[in-house]
PDB file of C-alpha atoms in Angstrom:
ATOM      1  CA  UNK A   6       6.372-135.438-105.909  1.00 53.00           C
ATOM      2  CA  UNK A   7       4.521-132.788-103.774  1.00 57.00           C
ATOM      3  CA  UNK A   8       1.628-134.145-101.863  1.00 73.00           C
ATOM      4  CA  UNK A   9      -0.646-132.213-103.795  1.00 90.00           C
ATOM      5  CA  UNK A  10       0.809-132.562-107.452  1.00 94.00           C
ATOM      6  CA  UNK A  11       1.289-129.157-109.226  1.00 96.00           C
ATOM      7  CA  UNK A  12       1.090-128.236-113.157  1.00 97.00           C
ATOM      8  CA  UNK A  13       2.051-125.116-115.000  1.00 97.00           C
ATOM      9  CA  UNK A  14       0.128-124.410-118.566  1.00 97.00           C
ATOM     10  CA  UNK A  15       1.908-122.310-121.074  1.00 96.00           C
ATOM     11  CA  UNK A  16      -0.481-121.692-123.688  1.00 94.00           C
ATOM     12  CA  UNK A  17      -1.085-118.475-125.147  1.00 93.00           C
ATOM     13  CA  UNK A  18      -4.752-118.810-126.678  1.00 92.00           C
ATOM     14  CA  UNK A  19      -6.789-118.341-123.652  1.00 93.00           C
ATOM     15  CA  UNK A  20      -9.788-120.440-124.592  1.00 92.00           C
ATOM     16  CA  UNK A  21      -7.741-123.363-125.529  1.00 92.00           C
ATOM     17  CA  UNK A  22      -5.780-122.640-121.972  1.00 94.00           C
ATOM     18  CA  UNK A  23      -9.481-122.880-120.514  1.00 94.00           C
ATOM     19  CA  UNK A  24     -10.465-125.733-122.253  1.00 93.00           C
ATOM     20  CA  UNK A  25      -7.259-127.621-121.057  1.00 94.00           C
ATOM     21  CA  UNK A  26      -7.324-126.793-117.339  1.00 95.00           C
ATOM     22  CA  UNK A  27     -11.176-128.135-117.615  1.00 95.00           C
ATOM     23  CA  UNK A  28     -10.143-131.200-119.297  1.00 95.00           C
ATOM     24  CA  UNK A  29      -7.620-131.427-116.470  1.00 96.00           C
ATOM     25  CA  UNK A  30      -9.992-130.918-114.030  1.00 96.00           C
ATOM     26  CA  UNK A  31     -11.957-133.803-115.015  1.00 95.00           C
ATOM     27  CA  UNK A  32      -9.229-136.450-116.034  1.00 95.00           C
ATOM     28  CA  UNK A  33      -7.118-135.644-113.069  1.00 96.00           C
ATOM     29  CA  UNK A  34      -9.025-133.939-110.136  1.00 96.00           C
ATOM     30  CA  UNK A  35      -6.510-133.573-107.578  1.00 95.00           C
ATOM     31  CA  UNK A  36      -3.508-132.069-109.550  1.00 96.00           C
ATOM     32  CA  UNK A  37      -3.524-128.060-108.646  1.00 97.00           C
ATOM     33  CA  UNK A  38      -2.966-125.772-111.728  1.00 97.00           C
ATOM     34  CA  UNK A  39       0.093-123.369-109.943  1.00 96.00           C
ATOM     35  CA  UNK A  40      -0.321-120.833-113.274  1.00 97.00           C
ATOM     36  CA  UNK A  41      -1.133-120.147-116.636  1.00 97.00           C
ATOM     37  CA  UNK A  42       1.049-118.319-118.569  1.00 97.00           C
ATOM     38  CA  UNK A  43       0.824-117.205-122.439  1.00 95.00           C
ATOM     39  CA  UNK A  44       4.428-117.109-123.444  1.00 95.00           C
ATOM     40  CA  UNK A  45       7.663-118.663-123.534  1.00 94.00           C
ATOM     41  CA  UNK A  46       9.766-116.386-121.059  1.00 94.00           C
ATOM     42  CA  UNK A  47       6.994-116.596-118.675  1.00 96.00           C
ATOM     43  CA  UNK A  48       6.734-120.047-118.819  1.00 96.00           C
ATOM     44  CA  UNK A  49      10.297-120.321-117.615  1.00 96.00           C
ATOM     45  CA  UNK A  50      10.411-117.711-115.109  1.00 96.00           C
ATOM     46  CA  UNK A  51       7.073-119.299-113.367  1.00 97.00           C
ATOM     47  CA  UNK A  52       8.358-122.455-113.510  1.00 96.00           C
ATOM     48  CA  UNK A  53      11.664-121.579-111.833  1.00 96.00           C
ATOM     49  CA  UNK A  54       9.339-120.013-109.274  1.00 96.00           C
ATOM     50  CA  UNK A  55       6.466-122.290-108.823  1.00 96.00           C
ATOM     51  CA  UNK A  56       8.617-125.497-109.578  1.00 95.00           C
ATOM     52  CA  UNK A  57       5.839-127.757-110.139  1.00 96.00           C
ATOM     53  CA  UNK A  58       5.561-131.179-111.126  1.00 94.00           C
ATOM     54  CA  UNK A  59       4.243-131.081-114.132  1.00 94.00           C
ATOM     55  CA  UNK A  60       4.538-128.591-117.477  1.00 94.00           C
ATOM     56  CA  UNK A  61       2.069-128.736-120.079  1.00 94.00           C
ATOM     57  CA  UNK A  62       3.832-126.445-122.982  1.00 92.00           C
ATOM     58  CA  UNK A  63       1.909-125.469-125.829  1.00 91.00           C
ATOM     59  CA  UNK A  64       4.787-125.795-128.902  1.00 85.00           C
ATOM     60  CA  UNK A  65       4.126-122.017-130.497  1.00 87.00           C
ATOM     61  CA  UNK A  66       4.390-119.233-128.204  1.00 89.00           C
ATOM     62  CA  UNK A  67       5.201-115.687-128.487  1.00 87.00           C
ATOM     63  CA  UNK A  68       9.042-115.072-128.280  1.00 83.00           C
ATOM     64  CA  UNK A  69      10.312-118.614-126.833  1.00 87.00           C
ATOM     65  CA  UNK A  70       8.582-121.933-128.797  1.00 86.00           C
ATOM     66  CA  UNK A  71       7.620-124.433-126.063  1.00 87.00           C
ATOM     67  CA  UNK A  72      10.811-126.504-126.970  1.00 84.00           C
ATOM     68  CA  UNK A  73      13.533-123.744-126.314  1.00 87.00           C
ATOM     69  CA  UNK A  74      10.988-122.725-122.975  1.00 91.00           C
ATOM     70  CA  UNK A  75      11.540-126.096-122.154  1.00 89.00           C
ATOM     71  CA  UNK A  76      15.560-126.547-123.067  1.00 86.00           C
ATOM     72  CA  UNK A  77      16.083-122.904-121.312  1.00 89.00           C
ATOM     73  CA  UNK A  78      14.317-124.333-118.589  1.00 91.00           C
ATOM     74  CA  UNK A  79      16.048-127.459-118.412  1.00 86.00           C
ATOM     75  CA  UNK A  80      19.538-125.486-118.564  1.00 85.00           C
ATOM     76  CA  UNK A  81      18.285-123.024-115.418  1.00 88.00           C
ATOM     77  CA  UNK A  82      16.736-125.873-113.670  1.00 88.00           C
ATOM     78  CA  UNK A  83      18.521-126.230-110.160  1.00 85.00           C
ATOM     79  CA  UNK A  84      20.843-129.555-109.816  1.00 78.00           C
ATOM     80  CA  UNK A  85      19.170-131.736-107.309  1.00 78.00           C
ATOM     81  CA  UNK A  86      15.871-130.627-107.663  1.00 83.00           C
ATOM     82  CA  UNK A  87      13.480-133.006-109.787  1.00 87.00           C
ATOM     83  CA  UNK A  88      12.799-132.049-113.140  1.00 88.00           C
ATOM     84  CA  UNK A  89       9.274-131.544-114.251  1.00 91.00           C
ATOM     85  CA  UNK A  90       7.320-134.503-116.117  1.00 89.00           C
ATOM     86  CA  UNK A  91       6.907-132.477-119.573  1.00 89.00           C
ATOM     87  CA  UNK A  92       3.966-132.433-122.217  1.00 90.00           C
ATOM     88  CA  UNK A  93       3.466-130.653-125.148  1.00 87.00           C
ATOM     89  CA  UNK A  94       0.648-129.369-126.728  1.00 88.00           C
ATOM     90  CA  UNK A  95       0.179-129.015-130.334  1.00 84.00           C
ATOM     91  CA  UNK A  96      -2.181-128.245-133.166  1.00 82.00           C
ATOM     92  CA  UNK A  97       0.547-129.638-135.654  1.00 75.00           C
ATOM     93  CA  UNK A  98       1.153-133.504-136.131  1.00 70.00           C
ATOM     94  CA  UNK A  99       4.899-132.799-137.270  1.00 68.00           C
ATOM     95  CA  UNK A 100       5.573-132.136-133.637  1.00 64.00           C
ATOM     96  CA  UNK A 101       4.080-134.822-132.597  1.00 63.00           C
ATOM     97  CA  UNK A 102       5.622-137.234-135.077  1.00 61.00           C
ATOM     98  CA  UNK A 103       8.797-135.867-133.520  1.00 61.00           C
ATOM     99  CA  UNK A 104       7.937-136.317-129.424  1.00 57.00           C
ATOM    100  CA  UNK A 105       6.816-139.534-130.541  1.00 53.00           C
ATOM    101  CA  UNK A 106       9.793-140.926-132.234  1.00 53.00           C
ATOM    102  CA  UNK A 107      12.013-139.351-129.794  1.00 49.00           C
ATOM    103  CA  UNK A 108      10.082-141.159-127.423  1.00 46.00           C
ATOM    104  CA  UNK A 109      11.139-138.558-125.337  1.00 48.00           C
ATOM    105  CA  UNK A 110       8.080-136.519-123.964  1.00 57.00           C
ATOM    106  CA  UNK A 111       4.118-137.373-124.256  1.00 77.00           C
ATOM    107  CA  UNK A 112       1.972-134.625-126.203  1.00 78.00           C
ATOM    108  CA  UNK A 113      -1.626-133.648-126.894  1.00 83.00           C
ATOM    109  CA  UNK A 114      -3.150-132.697-130.157  1.00 81.00           C
ATOM    110  CA  UNK A 115      -5.380-129.731-130.520  1.00 84.00           C
ATOM    111  CA  UNK A 116      -8.328-129.769-130.010  1.00 84.00           C
ATOM    112  CA  UNK A 117      -7.674-131.457-126.571  1.00 87.00           C
ATOM    113  CA  UNK A 118      -9.175-134.860-126.905  1.00 88.00           C
ATOM    114  CA  UNK A 119     -10.563-136.584-123.527  1.00 90.00           C
ATOM    115  CA  UNK A 120      -9.864-140.052-124.112  1.00 90.00           C
ATOM    116  CA  UNK A 121      -6.330-139.147-125.158  1.00 88.00           C
ATOM    117  CA  UNK A 122      -5.930-136.441-122.339  1.00 92.00           C
ATOM    118  CA  UNK A 123      -6.681-139.458-119.755  1.00 92.00           C
ATOM    119  CA  UNK A 124      -4.021-141.192-121.632  1.00 90.00           C
ATOM    120  CA  UNK A 125      -0.829-138.710-120.783  1.00 91.00           C
ATOM    121  CA  UNK A 126      -2.534-138.100-117.529  1.00 93.00           C
ATOM    122  CA  UNK A 127      -1.425-142.372-116.668  1.00 92.00           C
ATOM    123  CA  UNK A 128       1.408-141.996-118.014  1.00 89.00           C
ATOM    124  CA  UNK A 129       2.669-138.739-116.380  1.00 91.00           C
ATOM    125  CA  UNK A 130       1.389-140.283-113.338  1.00 92.00           C
ATOM    126  CA  UNK A 131       3.448-143.597-113.390  1.00 90.00           C
ATOM    127  CA  UNK A 132       6.305-140.926-114.089  1.00 87.00           C
ATOM    128  CA  UNK A 133       5.907-138.977-111.330  1.00 88.00           C
ATOM    129  CA  UNK A 134       5.266-142.271-108.916  1.00 88.00           C
ATOM    130  CA  UNK A 135       8.751-143.676-110.518  1.00 84.00           C
ATOM    131  CA  UNK A 136      10.615-140.598-109.628  1.00 79.00           C
ATOM    132  CA  UNK A 137      13.811-141.148-107.493  1.00 70.00           C
ATOM    133  CA  UNK A 138      14.388-138.526-104.735  1.00 70.00           C
ATOM    134  CA  UNK A 139      18.400-139.697-105.370  1.00 74.00           C
ATOM    135  CA  UNK A 140      20.502-136.609-106.450  1.00 68.00           C
ATOM    136  CA  UNK A 141      22.402-139.142-109.188  1.00 69.00           C
ATOM    137  CA  UNK A 142      18.977-140.035-110.380  1.00 73.00           C
ATOM    138  CA  UNK A 143      18.015-136.688-110.646  1.00 73.00           C
ATOM    139  CA  UNK A 144      20.813-134.966-112.522  1.00 74.00           C
ATOM    140  CA  UNK A 145      20.649-138.583-114.776  1.00 74.00           C
ATOM    141  CA  UNK A 146      17.014-137.903-115.597  1.00 74.00           C
ATOM    142  CA  UNK A 147      17.798-134.354-116.269  1.00 77.00           C
ATOM    143  CA  UNK A 148      20.295-135.279-119.110  1.00 78.00           C
ATOM    144  CA  UNK A 149      18.121-137.632-120.820  1.00 76.00           C
ATOM    145  CA  UNK A 150      15.571-134.619-120.791  1.00 78.00           C
ATOM    146  CA  UNK A 151      18.454-132.353-122.334  1.00 79.00           C
ATOM    147  CA  UNK A 152      18.994-135.415-124.865  1.00 79.00           C
ATOM    148  CA  UNK A 153      15.394-135.625-125.963  1.00 76.00           C
ATOM    149  CA  UNK A 154      15.031-131.786-126.159  1.00 79.00           C
ATOM    150  CA  UNK A 155      18.607-131.585-128.506  1.00 79.00           C
ATOM    151  CA  UNK A 156      16.802-134.395-130.877  1.00 75.00           C
ATOM    152  CA  UNK A 157      13.299-132.547-130.879  1.00 74.00           C
ATOM    153  CA  UNK A 158      15.143-128.779-131.722  1.00 77.00           C
ATOM    154  CA  UNK A 159      17.570-130.363-133.709  1.00 75.00           C
ATOM    155  CA  UNK A 160      14.485-131.876-135.909  1.00 69.00           C
ATOM    156  CA  UNK A 161      12.770-128.754-136.310  1.00 67.00           C
ATOM    157  CA  UNK A 162      15.854-127.005-137.516  1.00 68.00           C
ATOM    158  CA  UNK A 163      15.386-126.148-141.693  1.00 67.00           C
ATOM    159  CA  UNK A 164      17.221-128.298-143.986  1.00 67.00           C
ATOM    160  CA  UNK A 165      21.019-127.449-144.877  1.00 67.00           C
ATOM    161  CA  UNK A 166      21.270-125.700-148.395  1.00 68.00           C
ATOM    162  CA  UNK A 167      22.014-127.727-151.254  1.00 72.00           C
ATOM    163  CA  UNK A 168      25.134-125.188-152.273  1.00 75.00           C
ATOM    164  CA  UNK A 169      27.346-126.081-149.557  1.00 82.00           C
ATOM    165  CA  UNK A 170      28.318-124.056-146.511  1.00 91.00           C
ATOM    166  CA  UNK A 171      28.244-120.363-146.442  1.00 93.00           C
ATOM    167  CA  UNK A 172      31.976-118.968-147.017  1.00 94.00           C
ATOM    168  CA  UNK A 173      30.891-115.255-146.816  1.00 96.00           C
ATOM    169  CA  UNK A 174      28.839-112.841-144.843  1.00 96.00           C
ATOM    170  CA  UNK A 175      27.290-109.897-146.325  1.00 95.00           C
ATOM    171  CA  UNK A 176      27.098-106.975-143.906  1.00 95.00           C
ATOM    172  CA  UNK A 177      25.938-103.363-144.166  1.00 90.00           C
ATOM    173  CA  UNK A 178      28.976-100.634-143.273  1.00 89.00           C
ATOM    174  CA  UNK A 179      27.637 -97.406-144.036  1.00 88.00           C
ATOM    175  CA  UNK A 180      26.383 -97.050-147.800  1.00 90.00           C
ATOM    176  CA  UNK A 181      28.212-100.177-148.384  1.00 93.00           C
ATOM    177  CA  UNK A 182      28.251-103.705-147.866  1.00 93.00           C
ATOM    178  CA  UNK A 183      30.987-105.959-147.167  1.00 94.00           C
ATOM    179  CA  UNK A 184      31.999-109.489-147.895  1.00 96.00           C
ATOM    180  CA  UNK A 185      33.311-111.048-144.444  1.00 97.00           C
ATOM    181  CA  UNK A 186      34.576-114.361-144.815  1.00 97.00           C
ATOM    182  CA  UNK A 187      33.055-116.582-142.552  1.00 97.00           C
ATOM    183  CA  UNK A 188      36.789-117.877-141.258  1.00 96.00           C
ATOM    184  CA  UNK A 189      37.197-114.663-140.026  1.00 97.00           C
ATOM    185  CA  UNK A 190      34.042-114.965-137.371  1.00 97.00           C
ATOM    186  CA  UNK A 191      34.965-115.996-133.802  1.00 98.00           C
ATOM    187  CA  UNK A 192      31.312-116.128-133.190  1.00 98.00           C
ATOM    188  CA  UNK A 193      27.539-115.306-134.078  1.00 98.00           C
ATOM    189  CA  UNK A 194      24.874-113.755-130.837  1.00 97.00           C
ATOM    190  CA  UNK A 195      21.358-113.296-131.312  1.00 94.00           C
ATOM    191  CA  UNK A 196      21.002-109.352-130.117  1.00 90.00           C
ATOM    192  CA  UNK A 197      16.941-109.077-130.258  1.00 82.00           C
ATOM    193  CA  UNK A 198      16.045-108.863-134.442  1.00 85.00           C
ATOM    194  CA  UNK A 199      19.598-109.093-135.181  1.00 94.00           C
ATOM    195  CA  UNK A 200      22.741-111.183-135.299  1.00 96.00           C
ATOM    196  CA  UNK A 201      26.184-109.903-133.979  1.00 97.00           C
ATOM    197  CA  UNK A 202      28.994-111.214-136.190  1.00 97.00           C
ATOM    198  CA  UNK A 203      32.499-110.893-134.409  1.00 97.00           C
ATOM    199  CA  UNK A 204      35.689-111.628-135.867  1.00 97.00           C
ATOM    200  CA  UNK A 205      38.992-111.006-134.509  1.00 96.00           C
ATOM    201  CA  UNK A 206      38.856-106.927-134.784  1.00 94.00           C
ATOM    202  CA  UNK A 207      35.173-106.044-135.812  1.00 95.00           C
ATOM    203  CA  UNK A 208      31.726-106.290-134.924  1.00 96.00           C
ATOM    204  CA  UNK A 209      28.549-106.526-137.365  1.00 96.00           C
ATOM    205  CA  UNK A 210      25.000-106.928-137.407  1.00 95.00           C
ATOM    206  CA  UNK A 211      23.164-108.592-139.562  1.00 96.00           C
ATOM    207  CA  UNK A 212      19.271-109.765-139.852  1.00 93.00           C
ATOM    208  CA  UNK A 213      19.079-113.054-141.034  1.00 93.00           C
ATOM    209  CA  UNK A 214      18.042-114.761-137.688  1.00 91.00           C
ATOM    210  CA  UNK A 215      20.696-117.423-135.961  1.00 92.00           C
ATOM    211  CA  UNK A 216      17.552-120.206-136.751  1.00 87.00           C
ATOM    212  CA  UNK A 217      18.070-119.157-140.818  1.00 90.00           C
ATOM    213  CA  UNK A 218      21.862-118.691-140.145  1.00 93.00           C
ATOM    214  CA  UNK A 219      22.783-122.317-138.378  1.00 92.00           C
ATOM    215  CA  UNK A 220      22.079-124.610-140.949  1.00 91.00           C
ATOM    216  CA  UNK A 221      24.114-122.361-144.031  1.00 94.00           C
ATOM    217  CA  UNK A 222      27.315-122.966-141.645  1.00 95.00           C
ATOM    218  CA  UNK A 223      29.534-126.097-141.583  1.00 94.00           C
ATOM    219  CA  UNK A 224      28.652-128.140-138.922  1.00 92.00           C
ATOM    220  CA  UNK A 225      32.403-129.284-138.115  1.00 93.00           C
ATOM    221  CA  UNK A 226      33.435-125.306-138.177  1.00 96.00           C
ATOM    222  CA  UNK A 227      30.894-123.983-136.030  1.00 97.00           C
ATOM    223  CA  UNK A 228      29.125-125.280-132.844  1.00 96.00           C
ATOM    224  CA  UNK A 229      25.886-123.620-131.319  1.00 95.00           C
ATOM    225  CA  UNK A 230      26.675-123.675-127.535  1.00 96.00           C
ATOM    226  CA  UNK A 231      24.197-121.704-126.036  1.00 93.00           C
ATOM    227  CA  UNK A 232      20.409-120.954-127.326  1.00 89.00           C
ATOM    228  CA  UNK A 233      21.580-117.490-128.508  1.00 92.00           C
ATOM    229  CA  UNK A 234      25.306-118.502-129.963  1.00 96.00           C
ATOM    230  CA  UNK A 235      27.373-120.231-131.948  1.00 97.00           C
ATOM    231  CA  UNK A 236      30.916-120.035-131.961  1.00 98.00           C
ATOM    232  CA  UNK A 237      33.835-121.361-134.439  1.00 97.00           C
ATOM    233  CA  UNK A 238      35.254-124.398-133.321  1.00 97.00           C
ATOM    234  CA  UNK A 239      38.959-123.656-134.217  1.00 97.00           C
ATOM    235  CA  UNK A 240      38.364-120.177-132.017  1.00 97.00           C
ATOM    236  CA  UNK A 241      37.852-122.089-128.587  1.00 97.00           C
ATOM    237  CA  UNK A 242      41.087-121.452-126.511  1.00 97.00           C
ATOM    238  CA  UNK A 243      39.787-123.984-123.223  1.00 97.00           C
ATOM    239  CA  UNK A 244      36.800-124.841-121.517  1.00 96.00           C
ATOM    240  CA  UNK A 245      36.026-123.589-118.062  1.00 96.00           C
ATOM    241  CA  UNK A 246      34.018-125.202-115.298  1.00 94.00           C
ATOM    242  CA  UNK A 247      32.892-123.203-112.348  1.00 91.00           C
ATOM    243  CA  UNK A 248      31.901-125.108-108.814  1.00 87.00           C
ATOM    244  CA  UNK A 249      28.253-125.495-109.986  1.00 82.00           C
ATOM    245  CA  UNK A 250      29.430-127.246-112.899  1.00 84.00           C
ATOM    246  CA  UNK A 251      28.369-124.937-115.841  1.00 89.00           C
ATOM    247  CA  UNK A 252      30.771-124.014-118.963  1.00 95.00           C
ATOM    248  CA  UNK A 253      32.053-121.307-120.318  1.00 97.00           C
ATOM    249  CA  UNK A 254      34.520-120.733-123.186  1.00 98.00           C
ATOM    250  CA  UNK A 255      37.628-118.482-123.409  1.00 98.00           C
ATOM    251  CA  UNK A 256      38.493-117.520-127.235  1.00 98.00           C
ATOM    252  CA  UNK A 257      41.452-116.727-129.403  1.00 96.00           C
ATOM    253  CA  UNK A 258      40.914-113.322-130.636  1.00 91.00           C
ATOM    254  CA  UNK A 259      38.167-112.199-128.700  1.00 96.00           C
ATOM    255  CA  UNK A 260      38.109-111.304-124.891  1.00 96.00           C
ATOM    256  CA  UNK A 261      34.748-112.220-124.288  1.00 97.00           C
ATOM    257  CA  UNK A 262      33.559-115.540-122.458  1.00 97.00           C
ATOM    258  CA  UNK A 263      30.516-117.565-123.443  1.00 97.00           C
ATOM    259  CA  UNK A 264      28.391-119.345-121.890  1.00 96.00           C
ATOM    260  CA  UNK A 265      27.775-123.061-122.685  1.00 96.00           C
ATOM    261  CA  UNK A 266      23.977-124.460-121.906  1.00 92.00           C
ATOM    262  CA  UNK A 267      23.617-127.660-120.499  1.00 88.00           C
ATOM    263  CA  UNK A 268      21.800-128.536-123.521  1.00 88.00           C
ATOM    264  CA  UNK A 269      25.158-128.632-125.727  1.00 92.00           C
ATOM    265  CA  UNK A 270      27.619-129.644-122.741  1.00 91.00           C
ATOM    266  CA  UNK A 271      27.817-132.569-123.733  1.00 89.00           C
ATOM    267  CA  UNK A 272      29.643-131.065-126.856  1.00 93.00           C
ATOM    268  CA  UNK A 273      32.728-130.550-124.576  1.00 93.00           C
ATOM    269  CA  UNK A 274      34.482-134.071-123.020  1.00 82.00           C
ATOM    270  CA  UNK A 275      37.901-134.911-122.668  1.00 74.00           C
ATOM    271  CA  UNK A 276      38.891-137.394-125.258  1.00 75.00           C
TER     272      UNK A 276
END
């Protein structure tokens, strides 16, 4: 831990951010607030730049949610550097319950209550005091964080439809609608407001968000390998590991090489 512990606050409502900052000043006077940001992408960027000891992430932020921002941050975090203690701030009990059940990270409900925040501060301080400088322990801690984040992200996904997995994807081609069998899809990739649907010979765009599409797919046939990428497992040719330990996939039928985020690296282990 830094001689003076530091924190980053990610909260898109300025008044709530100000209130949290004021409560933290009372509960943990020596804590220095390194930055306050208002969206998920800035939270990731500033956390990577400043490397604070503690993150207070609002669950619902513009762009990336707090969970998604934490997952993206963990994926980009440099090996051998202690990952910050992570606290979610939320106005919604459902996320708090998920966090509690996962026993993964602490949480604070809005509006922030001084007594509850004091408990969180005590817990975070214990976590920081126990943090080992050993690189292997750091990697194990980061791996544990990734497991916890997976649990929370999966718990927040919509339920699968009762009619069984999706069989056809309806895509617009000019003035017509083409029916693309899901079995022909090599991978889906989020692209701004669209999702790219890539088969061996074609590329289409659909407006259904990846978050809504994913629960409709057979989980044995399609795996999410990155925040914005879902690949058909039978289309994976090989898994490559670079010098930094990051994984990527080569595919049957497509020239692209797909990055595998650290969040989903557990899917690829030798049998």
